[in-house]
Amino acid sequence: MSILIEALPFLMFLAAFVALLRGFPVAFTLAGVALVFGLIGIALGVFDPIHLRAFPQRIYGNIMDMDKSILVAVPLFVFMGVMLEKSKVAEELLEAMGAAFGRMRGGLGISVVLVGALLAASTGIVGATVVTMGLLSLPTMLRRGYDKGLAAGSIAAAGTLGQIIPPSIVLVLLGDQLSSAYAEAQRAQGIFSPDVVSVGDLFAGALIPGFLLVIAYVGYQIVIAIIRPGSAPAMPHDEAKTDWGKILHALTPPLVLIIAVLGSILTGLATPTEAAGIGAVGATLLAAIRNAGGQGEAKLFQALAALSALALILLIGSVLVVDVRNAQGAIVLYLAYGLSALALIGGAGALYLLKRNKVLDDVMTSTAQISAMVFVILIGAALFSLIFRELGGDHGVRDLLAAAPGGAVGALILVMLVMFILGFFLDFIEITFVVVPIVAPSLFMLGVDPVWLGVLMALNLQTSFLTPPFGFALFYLRGVAPPEVTTGDIYRGAIPFVAIQIAALILVALIPWLATGLPDLIYQ
């Protein structure tokens, strides 16, 4: 009986894993398995049902508490990403980059990687990026004679960059979970004025590894073009004409938005939630400008949106020059009020235009569905975590990690291996909400740096999108790929990029500075 009691939390984890593989809804699976094992614990006398009274407060503390306002960034970043998907940024970028790099062998593959990186920093949504690039780029690459596996793998891998290049939904969720786990670990060590790990720290920590991945992907395209030129041919010269005006028109809006969002976070001008609001407004204005169409009234609202975007840029930039709130001159205040009014009027016009063009309805629906999915899974995971801990699971995990050979390094390797294997079958949200709260406190108590751990986990979760047989990016691409591209082609093309991902993960593990150097430089 004692063996059964000790194994109960691990049986609970196994039961949830099996239920998820059977295809049951994630949130209800986590909550349902937790309640079943809670009843088993009551029957065995190892679980007091009074602990369930803490569950409402746990939900309130995780989602509604002002200290957790970072989670408000999730629907804002989702809105920003979905809105940009509708603003035709991807089409312009792919067309401009394809023309710029198409003359060289492997040029289309390089353009896909670079556009994927830009869309990652703009949207952070893997599914939208993969589907968009799959619809636009894959037929072109196949028509130009690209190897089917290389073309499919390039698109799938470029789409997953949204998981590691900030702003990323994964980093926001990881930042929330790691912040709670880090505070818990410090309290367990008797530190009642704990240090804080923020989403901004993770954003800064992920920048260098994200750029390294982009460089590695581009390098792979160049190597393939050299050793197998027939797999990545160049476009005809008459079609690959560099039009710098078109390139600047395609690049400038997303770059300005990226700088506004990331720059405001990294310089401390805004919290991630506030920066997400800036991104949502900027994406709305950009979508209105790109989706105006027609004449007359539409052109008027398009001009208003453009002026509103300019006003916002001037407002954000002015903070670096003068503190508007403490400005002594009335002219500065009136100018700030005028720019704010212009931004408000242009924003209202942009929303009206997008509503009339049926774009806003689709964006709001997608944002509500994705955000609801995230938060419902969070609630189910909170109940799972509560009962898992009360059954003694946290002590079992701590003992297991402490007994791992090699100390903290061995424990970290074990956790990374478990997350990598789970990534074959589970979604990143499930892993983030279920696994991270269980293992992170124990790793922190062993002395693992929280930013380093967060970046390693983000790289690991990004890899899960590419790992056959259940990598989500592969499924997204399968849904839009032409019939001549088989599932085997997609898997074959993804494997080299999985190897690159693993190499990047090992490199960051061996050189922690790649993850911690930039946050230390910025914040300390």
PDB file of C-alpha atoms in Angstrom, residues 82-334:
ATOM      1  CA  VAL A  82      -3.886  37.680 -36.010  1.00  0.00           C
ATOM      2  CA  MET A  83      -4.367  41.287 -37.122  1.00  0.00           C
ATOM      3  CA  LEU A  84      -0.972  41.319 -38.840  1.00  0.00           C
ATOM      4  CA  GLU A  85      -1.896  38.089 -40.575  1.00  0.00           C
ATOM      5  CA  LYS A  86      -4.804  39.992 -42.120  1.00  0.00           C
ATOM      6  CA  SER A  87      -2.702  43.025 -43.050  1.00  0.00           C
ATOM      7  CA  LYS A  88      -0.951  41.288 -45.976  1.00  0.00           C
ATOM      8  CA  VAL A  89       2.491  41.859 -44.445  1.00  0.00           C
ATOM      9  CA  ALA A  90       3.562  38.283 -45.172  1.00  0.00           C
ATOM     10  CA  GLU A  91       2.652  38.461 -48.865  1.00  0.00           C
ATOM     11  CA  GLU A  92       4.595  41.670 -49.409  1.00  0.00           C
ATOM     12  CA  LEU A  93       7.607  40.424 -47.467  1.00  0.00           C
ATOM     13  CA  LEU A  94       7.761  37.115 -49.330  1.00  0.00           C
ATOM     14  CA  GLU A  95       7.408  38.797 -52.703  1.00  0.00           C
ATOM     15  CA  ALA A  96      10.052  41.433 -51.953  1.00  0.00           C
ATOM     16  CA  MET A  97      12.542  39.033 -50.350  1.00  0.00           C
ATOM     17  CA  GLY A  98      12.047  36.433 -53.071  1.00  0.00           C
ATOM     18  CA  ALA A  99      12.936  39.009 -55.691  1.00  0.00           C
ATOM     19  CA  ALA A 100      15.940  40.221 -53.682  1.00  0.00           C
ATOM     20  CA  PHE A 101      17.506  36.786 -53.012  1.00  0.00           C
ATOM     21  CA  GLY A 102      16.019  34.773 -55.864  1.00  0.00           C
ATOM     22  CA  ARG A 103      19.026  35.213 -58.170  1.00  0.00           C
ATOM     23  CA  MET A 104      21.268  33.061 -56.004  1.00  0.00           C
ATOM     24  CA  ARG A 105      20.967  29.323 -55.446  1.00  0.00           C
ATOM     25  CA  GLY A 106      19.030  28.725 -52.260  1.00  0.00           C
ATOM     26  CA  GLY A 107      17.730  32.293 -52.429  1.00  0.00           C
ATOM     27  CA  LEU A 108      14.084  31.371 -52.042  1.00  0.00           C
ATOM     28  CA  GLY A 109      14.919  29.257 -48.979  1.00  0.00           C
ATOM     29  CA  ILE A 110      16.898  32.148 -47.474  1.00  0.00           C
ATOM     30  CA  SER A 111      14.013  34.544 -48.129  1.00  0.00           C
ATOM     31  CA  VAL A 112      11.592  32.141 -46.404  1.00  0.00           C
ATOM     32  CA  VAL A 113      13.838  32.004 -43.306  1.00  0.00           C
ATOM     33  CA  LEU A 114      14.241  35.801 -43.154  1.00  0.00           C
ATOM     34  CA  VAL A 115      10.525  36.414 -43.643  1.00  0.00           C
ATOM     35  CA  GLY A 116       9.805  33.788 -40.989  1.00  0.00           C
ATOM     36  CA  ALA A 117      12.092  35.634 -38.569  1.00  0.00           C
ATOM     37  CA  LEU A 118      10.385  38.967 -39.285  1.00  0.00           C
ATOM     38  CA  LEU A 119       6.927  37.470 -38.934  1.00  0.00           C
ATOM     39  CA  ALA A 120       8.055  35.747 -35.722  1.00  0.00           C
ATOM     40  CA  ALA A 121       9.074  39.075 -34.225  1.00  0.00           C
ATOM     41  CA  SER A 122       5.828  40.619 -35.483  1.00  0.00           C
ATOM     42  CA  THR A 123       3.196  37.979 -34.758  1.00  0.00           C
ATOM     43  CA  GLY A 124       4.640  35.215 -32.572  1.00  0.00           C
ATOM     44  CA  ILE A 125       1.955  32.784 -33.815  1.00  0.00           C
ATOM     45  CA  VAL A 126       3.369  29.619 -35.367  1.00  0.00           C
ATOM     46  CA  GLY A 127       0.197  28.345 -37.020  1.00  0.00           C
ATOM     47  CA  ALA A 128      -0.534  31.603 -38.850  1.00  0.00           C
ATOM     48  CA  THR A 129       3.068  31.939 -40.067  1.00  0.00           C
ATOM     49  CA  VAL A 130       3.382  28.350 -41.313  1.00  0.00           C
ATOM     50  CA  VAL A 131       0.004  28.377 -43.059  1.00  0.00           C
ATOM     51  CA  THR A 132       0.615  31.765 -44.692  1.00  0.00           C
ATOM     52  CA  MET A 133       4.079  30.879 -45.953  1.00  0.00           C
ATOM     53  CA  GLY A 134       2.930  27.413 -46.959  1.00  0.00           C
ATOM     54  CA  LEU A 135       0.177  28.871 -49.141  1.00  0.00           C
ATOM     55  CA  LEU A 136       2.363  31.578 -50.655  1.00  0.00           C
ATOM     56  CA  SER A 137       5.879  30.128 -50.856  1.00  0.00           C
ATOM     57  CA  LEU A 138       5.611  26.362 -51.173  1.00  0.00           C
ATOM     58  CA  PRO A 139       3.995  26.341 -54.662  1.00  0.00           C
ATOM     59  CA  THR A 140       6.579  28.860 -55.896  1.00  0.00           C
ATOM     60  CA  MET A 141       9.508  26.854 -54.510  1.00  0.00           C
ATOM     61  CA  LEU A 142       8.202  23.645 -56.062  1.00  0.00           C
ATOM     62  CA  ARG A 143       7.612  25.384 -59.384  1.00  0.00           C
ATOM     63  CA  ARG A 144      11.231  26.591 -59.355  1.00  0.00           C
ATOM     64  CA  GLY A 145      12.520  23.030 -58.900  1.00  0.00           C
ATOM     65  CA  TYR A 146      13.215  22.991 -55.153  1.00  0.00           C
ATOM     66  CA  ASP A 147      13.477  19.635 -53.447  1.00  0.00           C
ATOM     67  CA  LYS A 148      10.096  18.954 -51.829  1.00  0.00           C
ATOM     68  CA  GLY A 149      11.600  18.027 -48.474  1.00  0.00           C
ATOM     69  CA  LEU A 150      13.875  21.082 -48.373  1.00  0.00           C
ATOM     70  CA  ALA A 151      11.041  23.445 -49.298  1.00  0.00           C
ATOM     71  CA  ALA A 152       8.635  21.974 -46.740  1.00  0.00           C
ATOM     72  CA  GLY A 153      11.247  21.785 -43.985  1.00  0.00           C
ATOM     73  CA  SER A 154      12.354  25.379 -44.575  1.00  0.00           C
ATOM     74  CA  ILE A 155       8.807  26.704 -44.259  1.00  0.00           C
ATOM     75  CA  ALA A 156       7.963  24.633 -41.175  1.00  0.00           C
ATOM     76  CA  ALA A 157      11.226  25.559 -39.428  1.00  0.00           C
ATOM     77  CA  ALA A 158      10.956  29.262 -40.279  1.00  0.00           C
ATOM     78  CA  GLY A 159       7.416  29.282 -38.894  1.00  0.00           C
ATOM     79  CA  THR A 160       8.564  27.968 -35.508  1.00  0.00           C
ATOM     80  CA  LEU A 161      10.889  30.935 -34.991  1.00  0.00           C
ATOM     81  CA  GLY A 162       7.862  32.664 -33.490  1.00  0.00           C
ATOM     82  CA  GLN A 163       8.354  30.483 -30.406  1.00  0.00           C
ATOM     83  CA  ILE A 164      11.803  31.845 -29.519  1.00  0.00           C
ATOM     84  CA  ILE A 165      12.083  35.309 -31.117  1.00  0.00           C
ATOM     85  CA  PRO A 166      10.230  37.793 -28.915  1.00  0.00           C
ATOM     86  CA  PRO A 167       7.514  38.857 -28.547  1.00  0.00           C
ATOM     87  CA  SER A 168       6.448  35.240 -28.164  1.00  0.00           C
ATOM     88  CA  ILE A 169       3.385  33.722 -26.491  1.00  0.00           C
ATOM     89  CA  VAL A 170       5.608  30.885 -25.221  1.00  0.00           C
ATOM     90  CA  LEU A 171       7.944  33.335 -23.487  1.00  0.00           C
ATOM     91  CA  VAL A 172       5.008  35.177 -21.909  1.00  0.00           C
ATOM     92  CA  LEU A 173       3.536  31.953 -20.501  1.00  0.00           C
ATOM     93  CA  LEU A 174       6.953  30.644 -19.452  1.00  0.00           C
ATOM     94  CA  GLY A 175       7.746  33.955 -17.772  1.00  0.00           C
ATOM     95  CA  ASP A 176       4.575  33.744 -15.717  1.00  0.00           C
ATOM     96  CA  GLN A 177       5.158  30.136 -14.642  1.00  0.00           C
ATOM     97  CA  LEU A 178       8.881  30.590 -13.937  1.00  0.00           C
ATOM     98  CA  SER A 179       8.253  33.764 -11.938  1.00  0.00           C
ATOM     99  CA  SER A 180       5.889  31.893  -9.612  1.00  0.00           C
ATOM    100  CA  ALA A 181       8.240  28.898  -9.367  1.00  0.00           C
ATOM    101  CA  TYR A 182      11.262  31.120  -8.646  1.00  0.00           C
ATOM    102  CA  ALA A 183       9.423  32.954  -5.866  1.00  0.00           C
ATOM    103  CA  GLU A 184       8.301  29.608  -4.393  1.00  0.00           C
ATOM    104  CA  ALA A 185      11.846  28.211  -4.478  1.00  0.00           C
ATOM    105  CA  GLN A 186      13.244  31.281  -2.726  1.00  0.00           C
ATOM    106  CA  ARG A 187      10.574  31.147  -0.025  1.00  0.00           C
ATOM    107  CA  ALA A 188      11.420  27.472   0.546  1.00  0.00           C
ATOM    108  CA  GLN A 189      15.034  28.570   1.081  1.00  0.00           C
ATOM    109  CA  GLY A 190      13.997  31.168   3.663  1.00  0.00           C
ATOM    110  CA  ILE A 191      14.323  34.179   1.327  1.00  0.00           C
ATOM    111  CA  PHE A 192      11.271  36.359   1.941  1.00  0.00           C
ATOM    112  CA  SER A 193      12.372  39.272  -0.257  1.00  0.00           C
ATOM    113  CA  PRO A 194      12.801  37.233  -3.425  1.00  0.00           C
ATOM    114  CA  ASP A 195      14.391  38.318  -6.673  1.00  0.00           C
ATOM    115  CA  VAL A 196      12.020  38.503  -9.621  1.00  0.00           C
ATOM    116  CA  VAL A 197      12.353  36.963 -13.076  1.00  0.00           C
ATOM    117  CA  SER A 198      10.213  38.827 -15.581  1.00  0.00           C
ATOM    118  CA  VAL A 199       8.975  38.309 -19.112  1.00  0.00           C
ATOM    119  CA  GLY A 200      11.246  41.180 -20.128  1.00  0.00           C
ATOM    120  CA  ASP A 201      14.230  39.157 -18.863  1.00  0.00           C
ATOM    121  CA  LEU A 202      13.179  36.209 -21.023  1.00  0.00           C
ATOM    122  CA  PHE A 203      12.594  38.437 -24.041  1.00  0.00           C
ATOM    123  CA  ALA A 204      16.121  39.827 -23.709  1.00  0.00           C
ATOM    124  CA  GLY A 205      17.575  36.378 -23.030  1.00  0.00           C
ATOM    125  CA  ALA A 206      15.953  34.841 -26.104  1.00  0.00           C
ATOM    126  CA  LEU A 207      17.169  37.452 -28.595  1.00  0.00           C
ATOM    127  CA  ILE A 208      20.710  36.124 -29.120  1.00  0.00           C
ATOM    128  CA  PRO A 209      19.681  32.423 -29.359  1.00  0.00           C
ATOM    129  CA  GLY A 210      16.881  33.436 -31.749  1.00  0.00           C
ATOM    130  CA  PHE A 211      19.269  35.297 -34.037  1.00  0.00           C
ATOM    131  CA  LEU A 212      21.722  32.384 -33.881  1.00  0.00           C
ATOM    132  CA  LEU A 213      18.973  30.066 -35.083  1.00  0.00           C
ATOM    133  CA  VAL A 214      18.185  32.375 -37.997  1.00  0.00           C
ATOM    134  CA  ILE A 215      21.888  32.417 -38.952  1.00  0.00           C
ATOM    135  CA  ALA A 216      22.059  28.615 -38.666  1.00  0.00           C
ATOM    136  CA  TYR A 217      18.966  28.171 -40.857  1.00  0.00           C
ATOM    137  CA  VAL A 218      20.386  30.520 -43.504  1.00  0.00           C
ATOM    138  CA  GLY A 219      23.741  28.722 -43.308  1.00  0.00           C
ATOM    139  CA  TYR A 220      22.026  25.387 -43.897  1.00  0.00           C
ATOM    140  CA  GLN A 221      20.311  26.794 -47.000  1.00  0.00           C
ATOM    141  CA  ILE A 222      23.675  27.994 -48.350  1.00  0.00           C
ATOM    142  CA  VAL A 223      25.387  24.661 -47.641  1.00  0.00           C
ATOM    143  CA  ILE A 224      22.617  22.707 -49.404  1.00  0.00           C
ATOM    144  CA  ALA A 225      22.793  25.087 -52.377  1.00  0.00           C
ATOM    145  CA  ILE A 226      26.547  24.404 -52.643  1.00  0.00           C
ATOM    146  CA  ILE A 227      26.603  20.621 -52.198  1.00  0.00           C
ATOM    147  CA  ARG A 228      23.271  19.918 -53.957  1.00  0.00           C
ATOM    148  CA  PRO A 229      22.649  22.808 -56.359  1.00  0.00           C
ATOM    149  CA  GLY A 230      19.817  20.958 -58.074  1.00  0.00           C
ATOM    150  CA  SER A 231      17.823  20.959 -54.815  1.00  0.00           C
ATOM    151  CA  ALA A 232      17.807  24.763 -54.511  1.00  0.00           C
ATOM    152  CA  PRO A 233      18.018  26.381 -57.964  1.00  0.00           C
ATOM    153  CA  ALA A 234      18.061  30.114 -58.617  1.00  0.00           C
ATOM    154  CA  MET A 235      15.160  32.004 -60.144  1.00  0.00           C
ATOM    155  CA  PRO A 236      15.464  33.277 -63.740  1.00  0.00           C
ATOM    156  CA  HIS A 237      17.172  36.677 -63.846  1.00  0.00           C
ATOM    157  CA  ASP A 238      14.249  38.346 -65.557  1.00  0.00           C
ATOM    158  CA  GLU A 239      11.992  37.430 -62.608  1.00  0.00           C
ATOM    159  CA  ALA A 240      14.433  38.171 -59.787  1.00  0.00           C
ATOM    160  CA  LYS A 241      14.638  41.938 -60.019  1.00  0.00           C
ATOM    161  CA  THR A 242      15.554  43.859 -56.874  1.00  0.00           C
ATOM    162  CA  ASP A 243      13.075  46.692 -56.313  1.00  0.00           C
ATOM    163  CA  TRP A 244      14.350  48.581 -53.262  1.00  0.00           C
ATOM    164  CA  GLY A 245      11.237  50.712 -53.120  1.00  0.00           C
ATOM    165  CA  LYS A 246       9.062  47.616 -52.810  1.00  0.00           C
ATOM    166  CA  ILE A 247      11.466  46.046 -50.279  1.00  0.00           C
ATOM    167  CA  LEU A 248      11.415  49.160 -48.069  1.00  0.00           C
ATOM    168  CA  HIS A 249       7.622  49.368 -48.364  1.00  0.00           C
ATOM    169  CA  ALA A 250       7.368  45.754 -47.186  1.00  0.00           C
ATOM    170  CA  LEU A 251      10.046  45.934 -44.472  1.00  0.00           C
ATOM    171  CA  THR A 252       9.440  49.303 -42.832  1.00  0.00           C
ATOM    172  CA  PRO A 253       6.019  48.743 -41.145  1.00  0.00           C
ATOM    173  CA  PRO A 254       6.857  45.438 -39.398  1.00  0.00           C
ATOM    174  CA  LEU A 255      10.318  46.707 -38.415  1.00  0.00           C
ATOM    175  CA  VAL A 256       8.848  49.875 -36.870  1.00  0.00           C
ATOM    176  CA  LEU A 257       6.295  47.774 -34.991  1.00  0.00           C
ATOM    177  CA  ILE A 258       8.973  45.359 -33.763  1.00  0.00           C
ATOM    178  CA  ILE A 259      11.183  48.208 -32.563  1.00  0.00           C
ATOM    179  CA  ALA A 260       8.240  49.897 -30.830  1.00  0.00           C
ATOM    180  CA  VAL A 261       7.163  46.731 -28.997  1.00  0.00           C
ATOM    181  CA  LEU A 262      10.531  45.198 -28.132  1.00  0.00           C
ATOM    182  CA  GLY A 263      12.300  48.520 -27.675  1.00  0.00           C
ATOM    183  CA  SER A 264       9.724  49.756 -25.170  1.00  0.00           C
ATOM    184  CA  ILE A 265      10.133  46.541 -23.143  1.00  0.00           C
ATOM    185  CA  LEU A 266      13.923  46.282 -23.228  1.00  0.00           C
ATOM    186  CA  THR A 267      14.463  49.972 -22.438  1.00  0.00           C
ATOM    187  CA  GLY A 268      12.045  49.825 -19.525  1.00  0.00           C
ATOM    188  CA  LEU A 269       9.596  52.327 -21.022  1.00  0.00           C
ATOM    189  CA  ALA A 270       6.729  49.825 -20.866  1.00  0.00           C
ATOM    190  CA  THR A 271       5.825  46.521 -19.287  1.00  0.00           C
ATOM    191  CA  PRO A 272       5.221  43.567 -21.625  1.00  0.00           C
ATOM    192  CA  THR A 273       1.469  44.067 -21.200  1.00  0.00           C
ATOM    193  CA  GLU A 274       1.699  47.753 -22.118  1.00  0.00           C
ATOM    194  CA  ALA A 275       3.977  46.919 -25.052  1.00  0.00           C
ATOM    195  CA  ALA A 276       1.471  44.309 -26.202  1.00  0.00           C
ATOM    196  CA  GLY A 277      -1.155  47.063 -26.209  1.00  0.00           C
ATOM    197  CA  ILE A 278       1.133  49.184 -28.377  1.00  0.00           C
ATOM    198  CA  GLY A 279       1.569  46.231 -30.738  1.00  0.00           C
ATOM    199  CA  ALA A 280      -2.182  45.611 -30.929  1.00  0.00           C
ATOM    200  CA  VAL A 281      -2.904  49.247 -31.779  1.00  0.00           C
ATOM    201  CA  GLY A 282      -0.047  49.384 -34.294  1.00  0.00           C
ATOM    202  CA  ALA A 283      -1.188  46.180 -35.985  1.00  0.00           C
ATOM    203  CA  THR A 284      -4.739  47.547 -36.212  1.00  0.00           C
ATOM    204  CA  LEU A 285      -3.542  50.737 -37.905  1.00  0.00           C
ATOM    205  CA  LEU A 286      -1.321  48.780 -40.292  1.00  0.00           C
ATOM    206  CA  ALA A 287      -4.153  46.418 -41.191  1.00  0.00           C
ATOM    207  CA  ALA A 288      -6.440  49.374 -41.890  1.00  0.00           C
ATOM    208  CA  ILE A 289      -3.840  50.988 -44.144  1.00  0.00           C
ATOM    209  CA  ARG A 290      -3.258  47.764 -46.085  1.00  0.00           C
ATOM    210  CA  ASN A 291      -6.943  46.725 -46.290  1.00  0.00           C
ATOM    211  CA  ALA A 292      -8.534  50.064 -47.203  1.00  0.00           C
ATOM    212  CA  GLY A 293      -9.275  49.383 -50.862  1.00  0.00           C
ATOM    213  CA  GLY A 294     -11.863  51.328 -52.833  1.00  0.00           C
ATOM    214  CA  GLN A 295     -12.052  55.087 -53.077  1.00  0.00           C
ATOM    215  CA  GLY A 296     -13.504  58.047 -51.231  1.00  0.00           C
ATOM    216  CA  GLU A 297     -14.426  57.213 -47.644  1.00  0.00           C
ATOM    217  CA  ALA A 298     -12.044  54.253 -47.472  1.00  0.00           C
ATOM    218  CA  LYS A 299      -9.146  56.425 -48.620  1.00  0.00           C
ATOM    219  CA  LEU A 300     -10.042  59.003 -45.979  1.00  0.00           C
ATOM    220  CA  PHE A 301      -9.930  56.416 -43.194  1.00  0.00           C
ATOM    221  CA  GLN A 302      -6.703  55.031 -44.636  1.00  0.00           C
ATOM    222  CA  ALA A 303      -5.129  58.491 -44.416  1.00  0.00           C
ATOM    223  CA  LEU A 304      -6.428  58.910 -40.856  1.00  0.00           C
ATOM    224  CA  ALA A 305      -4.892  55.550 -39.887  1.00  0.00           C
ATOM    225  CA  ALA A 306      -1.561  56.569 -41.395  1.00  0.00           C
ATOM    226  CA  LEU A 307      -1.601  59.878 -39.493  1.00  0.00           C
ATOM    227  CA  SER A 308      -2.565  58.028 -36.306  1.00  0.00           C
ATOM    228  CA  ALA A 309       0.377  55.654 -36.748  1.00  0.00           C
ATOM    229  CA  LEU A 310       2.710  58.617 -37.227  1.00  0.00           C
ATOM    230  CA  ALA A 311       1.290  60.274 -34.104  1.00  0.00           C
ATOM    231  CA  LEU A 312       1.918  57.115 -32.069  1.00  0.00           C
ATOM    232  CA  ILE A 313       5.498  56.882 -33.329  1.00  0.00           C
ATOM    233  CA  LEU A 314       6.117  60.515 -32.343  1.00  0.00           C
ATOM    234  CA  LEU A 315       4.560  59.948 -28.900  1.00  0.00           C
ATOM    235  CA  ILE A 316       6.640  56.845 -28.200  1.00  0.00           C
ATOM    236  CA  GLY A 317       9.809  58.452 -29.526  1.00  0.00           C
ATOM    237  CA  SER A 318       9.257  61.650 -27.513  1.00  0.00           C
ATOM    238  CA  VAL A 319       9.557  59.709 -24.258  1.00  0.00           C
ATOM    239  CA  LEU A 320      13.238  59.204 -25.049  1.00  0.00           C
ATOM    240  CA  VAL A 321      13.711  62.985 -25.324  1.00  0.00           C
ATOM    241  CA  VAL A 322      11.346  64.588 -22.800  1.00  0.00           C
ATOM    242  CA  ASP A 323       9.212  63.405 -19.881  1.00  0.00           C
ATOM    243  CA  VAL A 324       5.793  64.576 -21.006  1.00  0.00           C
ATOM    244  CA  ARG A 325       4.207  64.019 -17.591  1.00  0.00           C
ATOM    245  CA  ASN A 326       6.648  66.383 -15.877  1.00  0.00           C
ATOM    246  CA  ALA A 327       7.092  68.827 -18.744  1.00  0.00           C
ATOM    247  CA  GLN A 328       7.114  72.467 -17.646  1.00  0.00           C
ATOM    248  CA  GLY A 329       6.079  74.076 -20.938  1.00  0.00           C
ATOM    249  CA  ALA A 330       2.411  74.118 -21.942  1.00  0.00           C
ATOM    250  CA  ILE A 331       3.346  73.683 -25.585  1.00  0.00           C
ATOM    251  CA  VAL A 332       4.775  70.213 -24.916  1.00  0.00           C
ATOM    252  CA  LEU A 333       1.615  69.146 -23.078  1.00  0.00           C
ATOM    253  CA  TYR A 334      -0.737  70.512 -25.725  1.00  0.00           C
TER     254      TYR A 334
END
